[in-house]
PDB file of C-alpha atoms in Angstrom:
ATOM      1  CA  MET A   1     -10.810 -51.824 -32.782  1.00 46.00           C
ATOM      2  CA  SER A   2      -7.551 -53.697 -32.369  1.00 53.00           C
ATOM      3  CA  GLU A   3      -7.159 -57.207 -31.006  1.00 70.00           C
ATOM      4  CA  GLN A   4      -8.502 -57.834 -27.485  1.00 79.00           C
ATOM      5  CA  HIS A   5      -6.227 -58.633 -24.546  1.00 80.00           C
ATOM      6  CA  ILE A   6      -5.812 -62.327 -23.747  1.00 83.00           C
ATOM      7  CA  LEU A   7      -7.545 -61.900 -20.348  1.00 81.00           C
ATOM      8  CA  PHE A   8     -10.497 -59.850 -21.676  1.00 90.00           C
ATOM      9  CA  PRO A   9     -12.994 -59.754 -20.128  1.00 92.00           C
ATOM     10  CA  VAL A  10     -11.066 -59.431 -16.871  1.00 90.00           C
ATOM     11  CA  THR A  11     -14.337 -59.006 -14.880  1.00 86.00           C
ATOM     12  CA  LEU A  12     -14.936 -57.595 -11.424  1.00 87.00           C
ATOM     13  CA  ASP A  13     -16.865 -60.207  -9.478  1.00 85.00           C
ATOM     14  CA  VAL A  14     -16.202 -58.591  -6.097  1.00 90.00           C
ATOM     15  CA  ARG A  15     -18.239 -57.520  -3.108  1.00 91.00           C
ATOM     16  CA  TRP A  16     -18.804 -53.777  -3.372  1.00 94.00           C
ATOM     17  CA  GLN A  17     -19.613 -52.012  -0.107  1.00 94.00           C
ATOM     18  CA  ARG A  18     -20.257 -48.580   1.304  1.00 93.00           C
ATOM     19  CA  PRO A  19     -16.993 -46.830   2.246  1.00 92.00           C
ATOM     20  CA  ALA A  20     -17.858 -46.913   5.975  1.00 89.00           C
ATOM     21  CA  ALA A  21     -17.269 -50.691   5.889  1.00 89.00           C
ATOM     22  CA  TYR A  22     -13.495 -50.110   5.634  1.00 88.00           C
ATOM     23  CA  ALA A  23     -10.841 -48.302   7.673  1.00 87.00           C
ATOM     24  CA  LEU A  24      -8.682 -46.632   5.022  1.00 86.00           C
ATOM     25  CA  HIS A  25      -5.648 -44.393   5.315  1.00 85.00           C
ATOM     26  CA  ALA A  26      -6.372 -40.792   4.323  1.00 86.00           C
ATOM     27  CA  GLY A  27      -4.474 -40.856   1.020  1.00 89.00           C
ATOM     28  CA  LEU A  28      -6.218 -43.951  -0.307  1.00 93.00           C
ATOM     29  CA  SER A  29      -9.581 -42.763   0.966  1.00 93.00           C
ATOM     30  CA  ASP A  30      -9.091 -39.465  -0.850  1.00 94.00           C
ATOM     31  CA  TRP A  31      -8.596 -41.293  -4.151  1.00 96.00           C
ATOM     32  CA  LEU A  32     -11.390 -43.823  -3.649  1.00 96.00           C
ATOM     33  CA  LEU A  33     -13.988 -41.272  -2.579  1.00 95.00           C
ATOM     34  CA  ALA A  34     -13.066 -38.339  -4.830  1.00 94.00           C
ATOM     35  CA  PRO A  35     -16.251 -37.157  -6.541  1.00 92.00           C
ATOM     36  CA  GLY A  36     -14.559 -35.598  -9.568  1.00 91.00           C
ATOM     37  CA  SER A  37     -13.045 -37.036 -12.723  1.00 94.00           C
ATOM     38  CA  LEU A  38     -10.279 -39.567 -12.091  1.00 95.00           C
ATOM     39  CA  THR A  39      -9.029 -38.935 -15.633  1.00 95.00           C
ATOM     40  CA  ALA A  40      -8.621 -35.206 -14.959  1.00 94.00           C
ATOM     41  CA  ARG A  41      -6.863 -35.888 -11.667  1.00 95.00           C
ATOM     42  CA  LEU A  42      -4.412 -38.320 -13.244  1.00 96.00           C
ATOM     43  CA  LYS A  43      -3.688 -35.888 -16.086  1.00 95.00           C
ATOM     44  CA  GLN A  44      -2.640 -33.286 -13.488  1.00 95.00           C
ATOM     45  CA  LEU A  45       0.010 -35.661 -12.146  1.00 95.00           C
ATOM     46  CA  CYS A  46       1.784 -36.614 -15.354  1.00 96.00           C
ATOM     47  CA  SER A  47       3.183 -35.294 -18.589  1.00 97.00           C
ATOM     48  CA  HIS A  48       1.718 -38.020 -20.796  1.00 97.00           C
ATOM     49  CA  PHE A  49      -1.662 -39.646 -20.114  1.00 97.00           C
ATOM     50  CA  ARG A  50      -2.960 -42.468 -22.270  1.00 97.00           C
ATOM     51  CA  VAL A  51      -5.654 -45.128 -22.424  1.00 97.00           C
ATOM     52  CA  GLU A  52      -5.015 -48.711 -23.512  1.00 95.00           C
ATOM     53  CA  VAL A  53      -8.173 -50.555 -24.517  1.00 95.00           C
ATOM     54  CA  LEU A  54      -8.027 -54.172 -23.351  1.00 95.00           C
ATOM     55  CA  GLY A  55     -11.316 -55.038 -24.999  1.00 95.00           C
ATOM     56  CA  GLN A  56     -14.858 -54.008 -25.736  1.00 96.00           C
ATOM     57  CA  GLU A  57     -17.751 -56.372 -26.368  1.00 95.00           C
ATOM     58  CA  MET A  58     -21.528 -56.642 -25.996  1.00 96.00           C
ATOM     59  CA  LEU A  59     -22.274 -59.166 -23.199  1.00 96.00           C
ATOM     60  CA  PRO A  60     -25.136 -59.935 -20.806  1.00 97.00           C
ATOM     61  CA  CYS A  61     -24.733 -58.233 -17.433  1.00 95.00           C
ATOM     62  CA  SER A  62     -23.810 -60.752 -14.754  1.00 93.00           C
ATOM     63  CA  ALA A  63     -25.811 -61.054 -11.552  1.00 92.00           C
ATOM     64  CA  ALA A  64     -22.674 -60.018  -9.608  1.00 90.00           C
ATOM     65  CA  GLU A  65     -22.419 -56.715 -11.501  1.00 92.00           C
ATOM     66  CA  ALA A  66     -26.124 -55.880 -11.748  1.00 93.00           C
ATOM     67  CA  HIS A  67     -26.876 -52.693  -9.836  1.00 91.00           C
ATOM     68  CA  GLY A  68     -29.641 -50.117  -9.830  1.00 88.00           C
ATOM     69  CA  ASP A  69     -31.060 -49.690 -13.315  1.00 94.00           C
ATOM     70  CA  ILE A  70     -28.615 -52.192 -14.828  1.00 96.00           C
ATOM     71  CA  LYS A  71     -30.216 -55.603 -14.371  1.00 96.00           C
ATOM     72  CA  ALA A  72     -28.757 -59.109 -14.638  1.00 96.00           C
ATOM     73  CA  GLY A  73     -29.117 -60.319 -18.207  1.00 96.00           C
ATOM     74  CA  ASP A  74     -29.341 -56.809 -19.716  1.00 96.00           C
ATOM     75  CA  GLN A  75     -27.169 -56.473 -22.815  1.00 97.00           C
ATOM     76  CA  VAL A  76     -24.266 -54.182 -21.901  1.00 97.00           C
ATOM     77  CA  LEU A  77     -21.254 -52.952 -23.796  1.00 97.00           C
ATOM     78  CA  VAL A  78     -18.345 -54.010 -21.584  1.00 97.00           C
ATOM     79  CA  ARG A  79     -15.284 -51.790 -22.002  1.00 97.00           C
ATOM     80  CA  GLU A  80     -12.057 -52.524 -20.148  1.00 97.00           C
ATOM     81  CA  VAL A  81      -9.070 -50.202 -20.237  1.00 97.00           C
ATOM     82  CA  ILE A  82      -5.823 -49.383 -18.463  1.00 97.00           C
ATOM     83  CA  LEU A  83      -5.107 -45.723 -17.657  1.00 97.00           C
ATOM     84  CA  TYR A  84      -1.418 -44.789 -17.817  1.00 97.00           C
ATOM     85  CA  CYS A  85       0.517 -41.794 -16.507  1.00 97.00           C
ATOM     86  CA  ASP A  86       3.955 -41.409 -18.081  1.00 97.00           C
ATOM     87  CA  ASP A  87       3.738 -45.061 -19.190  1.00 95.00           C
ATOM     88  CA  VAL A  88       3.111 -46.279 -15.617  1.00 95.00           C
ATOM     89  CA  PRO A  89      -0.174 -48.237 -15.348  1.00 96.00           C
ATOM     90  CA  GLN A  90      -2.363 -46.542 -12.748  1.00 97.00           C
ATOM     91  CA  VAL A  91      -5.914 -47.836 -13.087  1.00 97.00           C
ATOM     92  CA  PHE A  92      -7.819 -50.770 -14.541  1.00 97.00           C
ATOM     93  CA  ALA A  93     -11.304 -49.559 -15.486  1.00 97.00           C
ATOM     94  CA  ARG A  94     -14.335 -51.629 -16.432  1.00 97.00           C
ATOM     95  CA  SER A  95     -17.439 -49.886 -17.739  1.00 97.00           C
ATOM     96  CA  LEU A  96     -20.882 -51.328 -18.371  1.00 97.00           C
ATOM     97  CA  LEU A  97     -22.911 -49.363 -20.902  1.00 97.00           C
ATOM     98  CA  PRO A  98     -26.383 -50.864 -21.340  1.00 97.00           C
ATOM     99  CA  LEU A  99     -27.535 -51.164 -24.929  1.00 96.00           C
ATOM    100  CA  THR A 100     -30.562 -49.060 -23.922  1.00 94.00           C
ATOM    101  CA  SER A 101     -28.173 -46.261 -22.832  1.00 95.00           C
ATOM    102  CA  LEU A 102     -26.391 -46.166 -26.194  1.00 95.00           C
ATOM    103  CA  THR A 103     -29.076 -44.185 -27.978  1.00 94.00           C
ATOM    104  CA  GLY A 104     -29.210 -40.596 -29.188  1.00 91.00           C
ATOM    105  CA  SER A 105     -26.022 -38.619 -28.601  1.00 90.00           C
ATOM    106  CA  GLU A 106     -24.835 -41.325 -26.151  1.00 92.00           C
ATOM    107  CA  ARG A 107     -24.308 -43.633 -29.156  1.00 94.00           C
ATOM    108  CA  GLN A 108     -20.834 -42.041 -29.393  1.00 92.00           C
ATOM    109  CA  LEU A 109     -19.858 -43.853 -26.164  1.00 94.00           C
ATOM    110  CA  ALA A 110     -19.666 -47.134 -28.101  1.00 94.00           C
ATOM    111  CA  HIS A 111     -16.933 -45.675 -30.321  1.00 94.00           C
ATOM    112  CA  LEU A 112     -14.495 -44.009 -27.921  1.00 94.00           C
ATOM    113  CA  GLY A 113     -11.403 -45.942 -28.941  1.00 92.00           C
ATOM    114  CA  GLU A 114      -8.527 -44.640 -26.828  1.00 94.00           C
ATOM    115  CA  GLN A 115     -10.479 -41.607 -25.622  1.00 93.00           C
ATOM    116  CA  PRO A 116     -11.179 -41.810 -21.860  1.00 94.00           C
ATOM    117  CA  LEU A 117     -14.842 -42.395 -20.957  1.00 94.00           C
ATOM    118  CA  GLY A 118     -14.413 -40.228 -17.845  1.00 90.00           C
ATOM    119  CA  GLN A 119     -13.491 -37.227 -19.946  1.00 88.00           C
ATOM    120  CA  VAL A 120     -16.711 -37.562 -21.957  1.00 88.00           C
ATOM    121  CA  LEU A 121     -18.879 -38.148 -18.872  1.00 91.00           C
ATOM    122  CA  PHE A 122     -17.522 -35.264 -16.816  1.00 92.00           C
ATOM    123  CA  ASN A 123     -17.796 -32.850 -19.755  1.00 89.00           C
ATOM    124  CA  SER A 124     -21.554 -33.404 -19.785  1.00 89.00           C
ATOM    125  CA  PRO A 125     -23.493 -30.753 -17.836  1.00 86.00           C
ATOM    126  CA  ASP A 126     -26.347 -33.157 -17.026  1.00 88.00           C
ATOM    127  CA  LEU A 127     -24.153 -35.905 -15.532  1.00 91.00           C
ATOM    128  CA  GLU A 128     -25.468 -37.376 -12.287  1.00 94.00           C
ATOM    129  CA  ARG A 129     -23.335 -39.672 -10.120  1.00 94.00           C
ATOM    130  CA  LYS A 130     -24.774 -42.014  -7.513  1.00 93.00           C
ATOM    131  CA  ASP A 131     -22.947 -43.169  -4.379  1.00 92.00           C
ATOM    132  CA  ILE A 132     -19.426 -44.528  -4.620  1.00 95.00           C
ATOM    133  CA  GLU A 133     -18.936 -48.108  -3.450  1.00 96.00           C
ATOM    134  CA  ILE A 134     -15.521 -49.603  -2.755  1.00 96.00           C
ATOM    135  CA  ALA A 135     -13.969 -53.059  -2.662  1.00 95.00           C
ATOM    136  CA  CYS A 136     -10.730 -54.739  -1.738  1.00 95.00           C
ATOM    137  CA  LEU A 137      -9.554 -57.280  -4.323  1.00 94.00           C
ATOM    138  CA  ASP A 138      -7.259 -60.084  -3.212  1.00 90.00           C
ATOM    139  CA  ARG A 139      -4.418 -61.849  -5.040  1.00 88.00           C
ATOM    140  CA  GLN A 140      -6.839 -64.379  -6.527  1.00 89.00           C
ATOM    141  CA  SER A 141      -8.907 -61.791  -8.377  1.00 92.00           C
ATOM    142  CA  PRO A 142      -8.769 -61.570 -12.173  1.00 92.00           C
ATOM    143  CA  VAL A 143      -7.387 -58.023 -11.859  1.00 94.00           C
ATOM    144  CA  ALA A 144      -4.500 -59.347  -9.733  1.00 92.00           C
ATOM    145  CA  ALA A 145      -3.847 -61.949 -12.463  1.00 91.00           C
ATOM    146  CA  LEU A 146      -3.729 -59.095 -14.977  1.00 92.00           C
ATOM    147  CA  THR A 147      -1.191 -57.205 -12.851  1.00 93.00           C
ATOM    148  CA  ARG A 148       1.017 -60.306 -12.695  1.00 91.00           C
ATOM    149  CA  MET A 149       0.791 -60.694 -16.474  1.00 91.00           C
ATOM    150  CA  MET A 150       1.834 -57.029 -16.783  1.00 91.00           C
ATOM    151  CA  ALA A 151       4.806 -57.784 -14.482  1.00 88.00           C
ATOM    152  CA  LEU A 152       3.647 -55.246 -11.901  1.00 87.00           C
ATOM    153  CA  GLU A 153       4.544 -55.462  -8.231  1.00 84.00           C
ATOM    154  CA  ASP A 154       2.753 -58.389  -6.591  1.00 78.00           C
ATOM    155  CA  THR A 155       0.660 -56.922  -3.787  1.00 78.00           C
ATOM    156  CA  THR A 156      -1.605 -58.611  -1.286  1.00 75.00           C
ATOM    157  CA  GLU A 157      -4.581 -56.422  -2.135  1.00 89.00           C
ATOM    158  CA  LEU A 158      -5.853 -53.910  -4.644  1.00 95.00           C
ATOM    159  CA  TRP A 159      -8.503 -51.271  -3.996  1.00 96.00           C
ATOM    160  CA  GLY A 160     -11.271 -50.226  -6.316  1.00 96.00           C
ATOM    161  CA  ARG A 161     -14.408 -48.172  -6.527  1.00 97.00           C
ATOM    162  CA  ARG A 162     -17.513 -48.128  -8.645  1.00 96.00           C
ATOM    163  CA  SER A 163     -20.269 -45.638  -9.342  1.00 95.00           C
ATOM    164  CA  LEU A 164     -23.474 -45.646 -11.271  1.00 96.00           C
ATOM    165  CA  PHE A 165     -23.651 -42.578 -13.507  1.00 95.00           C
ATOM    166  CA  TYR A 166     -26.666 -41.214 -15.333  1.00 95.00           C
ATOM    167  CA  LEU A 167     -26.239 -39.337 -18.596  1.00 93.00           C
ATOM    168  CA  GLN A 168     -29.565 -38.035 -19.956  1.00 90.00           C
ATOM    169  CA  GLN A 169     -31.165 -40.353 -17.333  1.00 93.00           C
ATOM    170  CA  LYS A 170     -29.366 -43.342 -18.953  1.00 95.00           C
ATOM    171  CA  PRO A 171     -27.341 -45.570 -16.581  1.00 96.00           C
ATOM    172  CA  ILE A 172     -23.631 -46.302 -17.028  1.00 97.00           C
ATOM    173  CA  MET A 173     -21.583 -48.273 -14.489  1.00 96.00           C
ATOM    174  CA  VAL A 174     -17.903 -47.394 -14.106  1.00 97.00           C
ATOM    175  CA  ALA A 175     -15.560 -49.403 -11.875  1.00 97.00           C
ATOM    176  CA  GLU A 176     -11.916 -48.461 -11.336  1.00 97.00           C
ATOM    177  CA  VAL A 177      -9.199 -50.486  -9.603  1.00 97.00           C
ATOM    178  CA  PHE A 178      -5.947 -48.846  -8.599  1.00 97.00           C
ATOM    179  CA  LEU A 179      -3.020 -50.948  -9.811  1.00 96.00           C
ATOM    180  CA  PRO A 180       0.177 -51.661  -7.835  1.00 94.00           C
ATOM    181  CA  GLY A 181       2.357 -48.546  -7.666  1.00 91.00           C
ATOM    182  CA  ALA A 182      -0.566 -46.209  -8.421  1.00 94.00           C
ATOM    183  CA  PHE A 183      -0.616 -42.685  -7.010  1.00 94.00           C
ATOM    184  CA  ALA A 184      -3.555 -43.768  -4.826  1.00 94.00           C
ATOM    185  CA  TYR A 185      -1.221 -45.888  -2.693  1.00 91.00           C
ATOM    186  CA  GLN A 186       1.333 -43.079  -2.295  1.00 86.00           C
ATOM    187  CA  GLU A 187       0.280 -40.726   0.487  1.00 64.00           C
ATOM    188  CA  ALA A 188       2.282 -37.837  -0.976  1.00 45.00           C
ATOM    189  CA  ALA A 189       0.275 -37.920  -4.236  1.00 47.00           C
ATOM    190  CA  VAL A 190      -2.949 -36.467  -2.858  1.00 45.00           C
ATOM    191  CA  VAL A 191      -3.948 -33.681  -5.259  1.00 45.00           C
TER     192      VAL A 191
END
């Protein structure tokens, strides 16, 4: 893998909540709560989709990110990427893949490179997704610092979601934060 981004790991130490905790406009809600593949949806809206890997490293799961079958202190492969549509950054994604989940055919998930994790997950017929949780990240969050470093529009808040997936009964946590200027913030881009 190539050199890691200077801010890796960006981290997502935020308070995730059930969607009912927020009053969201319909367009944003549609993106945050969509049950399907975000990768597939983004690919429909652009001519050129790509993944930039910010970093990937085996780390202990933090107490703030522990959830369900992923416990604090568990060794997890942390993968952080930016999803681009036509060279416009759309989503920062952070995935936690427990070492215990990277066995059997799931071992391939540790070697995705620039292949989107979502594409692999949603192509699996036995994929199970738990409830979606959402969060609002403020200007002090590490993701906001990343957006400033990328010279993106400086916004007061960013919205994200996370879900616990099970592939062959093995847990994988995926969190996605919509970056400034993303389709999710544009009401006309509901597909």
